[in-house]
Amino acid sequence: MPRQYPIEKTRNIGIIAHIDAGKTTVSERVLFYTGVSHKIGEVHTGDTVMDWMEQERERGITITSAATTCFWTPTYRAHDKTHEHRINLIDTPGHIDFTVEVKRSLRVLDGAVVVFDGVAGVEPQSETNWRYADEYRVPRICFINKLDRMGASFVKSFQSIKDRLTQDAIPAQLPIGLESDFKGVVDLLANKAFSFEGEHGEAITEIPIPEEMKGEVEAARRALIERIAENDDETMAAYLDGKEIDLATLRRVLRKAVIGNKIVPVLCGSALKNKGVQFMLDAVIEYLPAPTDLPPVKGHDPKTGAEIERTASDEEPFSALAFKIATDPYVGSLAFFRNYSGVVKRGTYVYNATKGAQERVGRIVRMHANDREEVEEIYAGEIAAIVGLKDTTTGDTLCDPDRRIVLEKITFPEPVIGIRIEPKTKADQEKMGTALHRLAEEDPTFRVAGDPDTGETIISGMGELHLEIIVDRMKREFGVEANVGRPQVAYKETIMGEAEAEGKYIRQSGGRGQYGHVWLRVKPLERGTGFVFLNEIKGGVIPQEFIPATEKGVKEALDKGILAHYPVTDVEVTLYDGSFHEVDSSEAAFKIAGSIAFQEAAKRAKPVILEPIMKIQVLVPPDFMGEVTGNLNAKRGRIEGLSDRPGLKVIDAQVPLSEMFGYATELRSASQGRGSFTMEFDHYEPAPANVAQLIIEGKKR
Ligand code: GDP
């Protein structure tokens, strides 16, 4: 089947929002209106559509799908189907514990709609996500939602975007009325006013610009046109000459500026009251990029390491990034992927360049709001899911087996919080292993490990809520009941010095003996490097076959830790000498020798405990500043910066995670409930001696 939609008519977008700003409601409306527009002529009775919406809400699958495909024809094209576009809506979660999810969606989407609560304006989480979007240079439009709510203010919300997020924001619409009088919007470029009639706001009706708004509209329109003109010399010249610039030109130049991250248009509405969402969709088509508007994706040749680029074209060799593995109750494991270049066909083989494995493309599915569509092939710039991949996990590159490439990786932070988890019954025990394994496959920031001493299972992740949700999913999706302990900080261990040590495992009394003997050197590595094993054995002092076994022994010792059973990281281990016995040497003996030697060497190399340090930002009214900073100091926090926001002080600090349990409550009482904060993992660093002692004695969680 040939391409249904030219790549220029494809948009891969995400809706980003603070929890409660209305992301779910906006997404529902998007799927509703796009469903209606796509089916115009087929489904006509309001009832059918409504039923569909109710059903969807009950099933709730649409919004949680990693990517949902829908279709939209801009309203200003009067729904002329030749202008129909395909929109792939990529799910982005709102809570801080899921920043990694936000990051991975940002990696594969081309543009974003950022939704704000029209009463609260910019909230802390919006700032974090905004900075991530800056990092990935994602073009954005803003949608100020909930203008029907009591206390809603477009002006204040817009100002908070300008003050706290970007000076590039500019209104592209103005609301007509507010709160219970909120009726519609003025489109500043078109210089027209609209209201949303009908049960679901589906009948967009042009109305006169209210008399009392005329001055305000004129000023805002001029400001917008001027900002647009700044991005194009010809338009600027025309503007300065006082010429009327036609709408098509304004839209074209604005599109270029949004894609170039120079302007962020701000729209508004009320998703709940069915106002404004269709124009937001128009703006997605009009101003957010198609895959072809963006620079080629970069990667490297897995053999030579040479940098390679792939442009978004069907003619290029196939390259794609798997960005989410999901378990679907009907089809099993789905690998959602973004196709960057080329075409992938059902039944063919692709190469997983990250894992070095061939994979068969069993089936390809596209997820829609109310069904899933099996397709034969997926073209460049699109998003879909492959069923039945065996070795592929999140972040892997899939490519043409003959034209291999590894795309830039999505980097995931290390888990910083762990809890012990214990199955409630024997039956739960068996299922728990499978469940945790499945969940870990889906989520690269979630880990499962066994405590080497007690045999208990420890799960670790990005935050308390992250782990709560995992435990909850285990119960709901896999029927496993478990008891969990208190959250613990995921400490690590490392060494600060160099040392050498010998490891011998020799048993030679009666029967077949055991003989393993190695000398190891350990050295600290830069933070975040992990583990490096070097083999400097020469002249067969130890036969090649025993070297991997030695490395395995070292790895096991790393996992056990030196001081307090936390995993050892950032070390280089060199195997440089040893001996063997013709008959008695075995892999098992060398494994034990490797483990003994590492433990010995590490003990002599100034071992230390590493603790996770979090980056936090606290917002408080100036009156509470002293108390809040005092409290942070008492938590071994380092204040890194103080700045001002209208009516607020902003404190940037770094604080050890172990001191942050229960901080939300403390901050509330230190600021009479008026402070707020965000927190994210920053780095690991050695814990001070007195703290390390408490950790070793098990007195600090
Ligand atoms: P999410 O957490 O960002 O997904 O937000 P939801 O879509 O679940 O919305 C949070 C709450 O705000 C819900 O109670 C919604 O009904 C409500 N809400 C969403 N949009 C609007 C709106 O435009 N106006 C009003 N008044 N409430 C809204």
mmCIF file of N, CA and C in Angstrom, residues 42-97:
data_model
loop_
_atom_site.group_PDB
_atom_site.id
_atom_site.type_symbol
_atom_site.label_atom_id
_atom_site.label_comp_id
_atom_site.label_asym_id
_atom_site.label_seq_id
_atom_site.Cartn_x
_atom_site.Cartn_y
_atom_site.Cartn_z
ATOM 1 N N GLU A 42 -20.204 9.903 8.140
ATOM 2 C CA GLU A 42 -20.473 8.531 8.573
ATOM 3 C C GLU A 42 -21.287 8.552 9.867
ATOM 4 N N VAL A 43 -20.708 9.201 10.856
ATOM 5 C CA VAL A 43 -21.395 9.253 12.138
ATOM 6 C C VAL A 43 -21.997 10.629 12.222
ATOM 7 N N HIS A 44 -23.282 10.688 12.350
ATOM 8 C CA HIS A 44 -23.798 12.035 12.378
ATOM 9 C C HIS A 44 -24.598 12.387 13.593
ATOM 10 N N THR A 45 -25.176 11.389 14.214
ATOM 11 C CA THR A 45 -25.997 11.728 15.360
ATOM 12 C C THR A 45 -25.109 11.990 16.558
ATOM 13 N N GLY A 46 -25.433 13.049 17.241
ATOM 14 C CA GLY A 46 -24.685 13.415 18.438
ATOM 15 C C GLY A 46 -24.592 12.237 19.405
ATOM 16 N N ASP A 47 -25.640 11.421 19.445
ATOM 17 C CA ASP A 47 -25.698 10.312 20.395
ATOM 18 C C ASP A 47 -24.568 9.321 20.192
ATOM 19 N N THR A 48 -24.398 8.932 18.944
ATOM 20 C CA THR A 48 -23.383 7.936 18.631
ATOM 21 C C THR A 48 -22.029 8.410 19.117
ATOM 22 N N VAL A 49 -21.771 9.675 18.801
ATOM 23 C CA VAL A 49 -20.485 10.228 19.155
ATOM 24 C C VAL A 49 -20.323 10.253 20.663
ATOM 25 N N MET A 50 -21.392 10.645 21.319
ATOM 26 C CA MET A 50 -21.338 10.740 22.769
ATOM 27 C C MET A 50 -21.101 9.367 23.384
ATOM 28 N N ASP A 51 -21.836 8.363 22.876
ATOM 29 C CA ASP A 51 -21.647 7.005 23.390
ATOM 30 C C ASP A 51 -20.192 6.599 23.286
ATOM 31 N N TRP A 52 -19.670 6.897 22.148
ATOM 32 C CA TRP A 52 -18.283 6.538 21.887
ATOM 33 C C TRP A 52 -17.368 7.176 22.933
ATOM 34 N N MET A 53 -17.662 8.428 23.228
ATOM 35 C CA MET A 53 -16.826 9.139 24.188
ATOM 36 C C MET A 53 -16.941 8.544 25.588
ATOM 37 N N GLU A 54 -18.179 8.194 25.957
ATOM 38 C CA GLU A 54 -18.399 7.606 27.282
ATOM 39 C C GLU A 54 -17.651 6.283 27.400
ATOM 40 N N GLN A 55 -17.810 5.482 26.376
ATOM 41 C CA GLN A 55 -17.163 4.173 26.361
ATOM 42 C C GLN A 55 -15.660 4.312 26.505
ATOM 43 N N GLU A 56 -15.149 5.238 25.745
ATOM 44 C CA GLU A 56 -13.722 5.466 25.782
ATOM 45 C C GLU A 56 -13.283 5.845 27.170
ATOM 46 N N ARG A 57 -14.061 6.703 27.798
ATOM 47 C CA ARG A 57 -13.669 7.159 29.118
ATOM 48 C C ARG A 57 -13.626 5.971 30.067
ATOM 49 N N GLU A 58 -14.621 5.082 29.924
ATOM 50 C CA GLU A 58 -14.643 3.925 30.798
ATOM 51 C C GLU A 58 -13.438 3.029 30.569
ATOM 52 N N ARG A 59 -13.140 2.795 29.342
ATOM 53 C CA ARG A 59 -12.003 1.908 29.068
ATOM 54 C C ARG A 59 -10.685 2.603 29.344
ATOM 55 N N GLY A 60 -10.686 3.890 29.067
ATOM 56 C CA GLY A 60 -9.507 4.682 29.391
ATOM 57 C C GLY A 60 -8.249 4.290 28.639
ATOM 58 N N ILE A 61 -8.389 3.459 27.591
ATOM 59 C CA ILE A 61 -7.163 2.992 26.934
ATOM 60 C C ILE A 61 -6.564 4.049 26.022
ATOM 61 N N THR A 62 -7.428 4.889 25.477
ATOM 62 C CA THR A 62 -6.949 5.818 24.464
ATOM 63 C C THR A 62 -5.832 6.699 24.988
ATOM 64 N N ILE A 63 -6.055 7.232 26.159
ATOM 65 C CA ILE A 63 -5.137 8.232 26.651
ATOM 66 C C ILE A 63 -3.845 7.605 27.150
ATOM 67 N N THR A 64 -3.929 6.328 27.514
ATOM 68 C CA THR A 64 -2.735 5.729 28.080
ATOM 69 C C THR A 64 -1.877 5.043 27.024
ATOM 70 N N SER A 65 -2.384 4.977 25.800
ATOM 71 C CA SER A 65 -1.558 4.381 24.751
ATOM 72 C C SER A 65 -0.334 5.279 24.546
ATOM 73 N N ALA A 66 0.809 4.674 24.311
ATOM 74 C CA ALA A 66 2.042 5.452 24.175
ATOM 75 C C ALA A 66 1.962 6.422 23.006
ATOM 76 N N ALA A 67 1.201 6.045 21.978
ATOM 77 C CA ALA A 67 1.022 6.933 20.829
ATOM 78 C C ALA A 67 -0.316 6.615 20.191
ATOM 79 N N THR A 68 -1.109 7.641 19.966
ATOM 80 C CA THR A 68 -2.419 7.461 19.350
ATOM 81 C C THR A 68 -2.459 8.266 18.057
ATOM 82 N N THR A 69 -2.930 7.628 17.005
ATOM 83 C CA THR A 69 -2.995 8.300 15.717
ATOM 84 C C THR A 69 -4.389 8.877 15.487
ATOM 85 N N CYS A 70 -4.454 10.133 15.035
ATOM 86 C CA CYS A 70 -5.742 10.705 14.670
ATOM 87 C C CYS A 70 -5.560 11.638 13.463
ATOM 88 N N PHE A 71 -6.668 12.164 12.952
ATOM 89 C CA PHE A 71 -6.616 12.948 11.713
ATOM 90 C C PHE A 71 -7.314 14.275 11.900
ATOM 91 N N TRP A 72 -6.761 15.297 11.300
ATOM 92 C CA TRP A 72 -7.380 16.618 11.458
ATOM 93 C C TRP A 72 -7.230 17.442 10.194
ATOM 94 N N THR A 73 -8.341 18.067 9.833
ATOM 95 C CA THR A 73 -8.315 19.011 8.729
ATOM 96 C C THR A 73 -8.570 20.379 9.342
ATOM 97 N N PRO A 74 -7.695 21.340 9.113
ATOM 98 C CA PRO A 74 -7.870 22.636 9.768
ATOM 99 C C PRO A 74 -9.260 23.224 9.521
ATOM 100 N N THR A 75 -9.812 23.840 10.555
ATOM 101 C CA THR A 75 -11.157 24.402 10.436
ATOM 102 C C THR A 75 -11.198 25.510 9.389
ATOM 103 N N TYR A 76 -10.089 26.253 9.268
ATOM 104 C CA TYR A 76 -10.111 27.359 8.297
ATOM 105 C C TYR A 76 -10.024 26.853 6.858
ATOM 106 N N ARG A 77 -9.821 25.548 6.693
ATOM 107 C CA ARG A 77 -9.915 24.956 5.361
ATOM 108 C C ARG A 77 -11.322 24.420 5.166
ATOM 109 N N ALA A 78 -12.219 24.762 6.065
ATOM 110 C CA ALA A 78 -13.602 24.316 6.008
ATOM 111 C C ALA A 78 -13.687 22.801 5.871
ATOM 112 N N HIS A 79 -12.811 22.118 6.580
ATOM 113 C CA HIS A 79 -12.807 20.664 6.574
ATOM 114 C C HIS A 79 -12.697 20.080 5.170
ATOM 115 N N ASP A 80 -11.958 20.740 4.303
ATOM 116 C CA ASP A 80 -11.701 20.209 2.972
ATOM 117 C C ASP A 80 -10.680 19.080 3.119
ATOM 118 N N LYS A 81 -11.135 17.855 2.853
ATOM 119 C CA LYS A 81 -10.346 16.651 3.152
ATOM 120 C C LYS A 81 -8.974 16.601 2.473
ATOM 121 N N THR A 82 -8.809 17.367 1.404
ATOM 122 C CA THR A 82 -7.491 17.335 0.759
ATOM 123 C C THR A 82 -6.436 17.950 1.671
ATOM 124 N N HIS A 83 -6.896 18.632 2.720
ATOM 125 C CA HIS A 83 -5.939 19.210 3.670
ATOM 126 C C HIS A 83 -5.836 18.388 4.952
ATOM 127 N N GLU A 84 -6.326 17.159 4.894
ATOM 128 C CA GLU A 84 -6.292 16.333 6.099
ATOM 129 C C GLU A 84 -4.850 15.975 6.476
ATOM 130 N N HIS A 85 -4.567 16.062 7.761
ATOM 131 C CA HIS A 85 -3.243 15.715 8.285
ATOM 132 C C HIS A 85 -3.354 14.538 9.247
ATOM 133 N N ARG A 86 -2.250 13.828 9.375
ATOM 134 C CA ARG A 86 -2.214 12.764 10.389
ATOM 135 C C ARG A 86 -1.457 13.289 11.604
ATOM 136 N N ILE A 87 -2.090 13.193 12.773
ATOM 137 C CA ILE A 87 -1.426 13.608 14.015
ATOM 138 C C ILE A 87 -1.171 12.368 14.865
ATOM 139 N N ASN A 88 0.072 12.149 15.245
ATOM 140 C CA ASN A 88 0.381 11.093 16.205
ATOM 141 C C ASN A 88 0.575 11.761 17.552
ATOM 142 N N LEU A 89 -0.312 11.432 18.464
ATOM 143 C CA LEU A 89 -0.300 12.047 19.785
ATOM 144 C C LEU A 89 0.504 11.143 20.715
ATOM 145 N N ILE A 90 1.625 11.660 21.175
ATOM 146 C CA ILE A 90 2.513 10.848 22.009
ATOM 147 C C ILE A 90 2.266 11.162 23.469
ATOM 148 N N ASP A 91 2.066 10.121 24.253
ATOM 149 C CA ASP A 91 1.705 10.327 25.658
ATOM 150 C C ASP A 91 2.899 10.843 26.467
ATOM 151 N N THR A 92 2.631 11.855 27.285
ATOM 152 C CA THR A 92 3.666 12.360 28.197
ATOM 153 C C THR A 92 3.052 12.510 29.568
ATOM 154 N N PRO A 93 3.589 11.836 30.566
ATOM 155 C CA PRO A 93 2.991 11.932 31.895
ATOM 156 C C PRO A 93 3.371 13.228 32.597
ATOM 157 N N GLY A 94 2.605 13.570 33.629
ATOM 158 C CA GLY A 94 2.796 14.871 34.254
ATOM 159 C C GLY A 94 3.592 14.899 35.545
ATOM 160 N N HIS A 95 3.685 13.781 36.239
ATOM 161 C CA HIS A 95 4.294 13.851 37.565
ATOM 162 C C HIS A 95 5.818 13.823 37.533
ATOM 163 N N ILE A 96 6.400 14.505 38.505
ATOM 164 C CA ILE A 96 7.858 14.640 38.560
ATOM 165 C C ILE A 96 8.580 13.291 38.568
ATOM 166 N N ASP A 97 7.998 12.291 39.220
ATOM 167 C CA ASP A 97 8.639 10.986 39.262
ATOM 168 C C ASP A 97 8.755 10.372 37.873
#
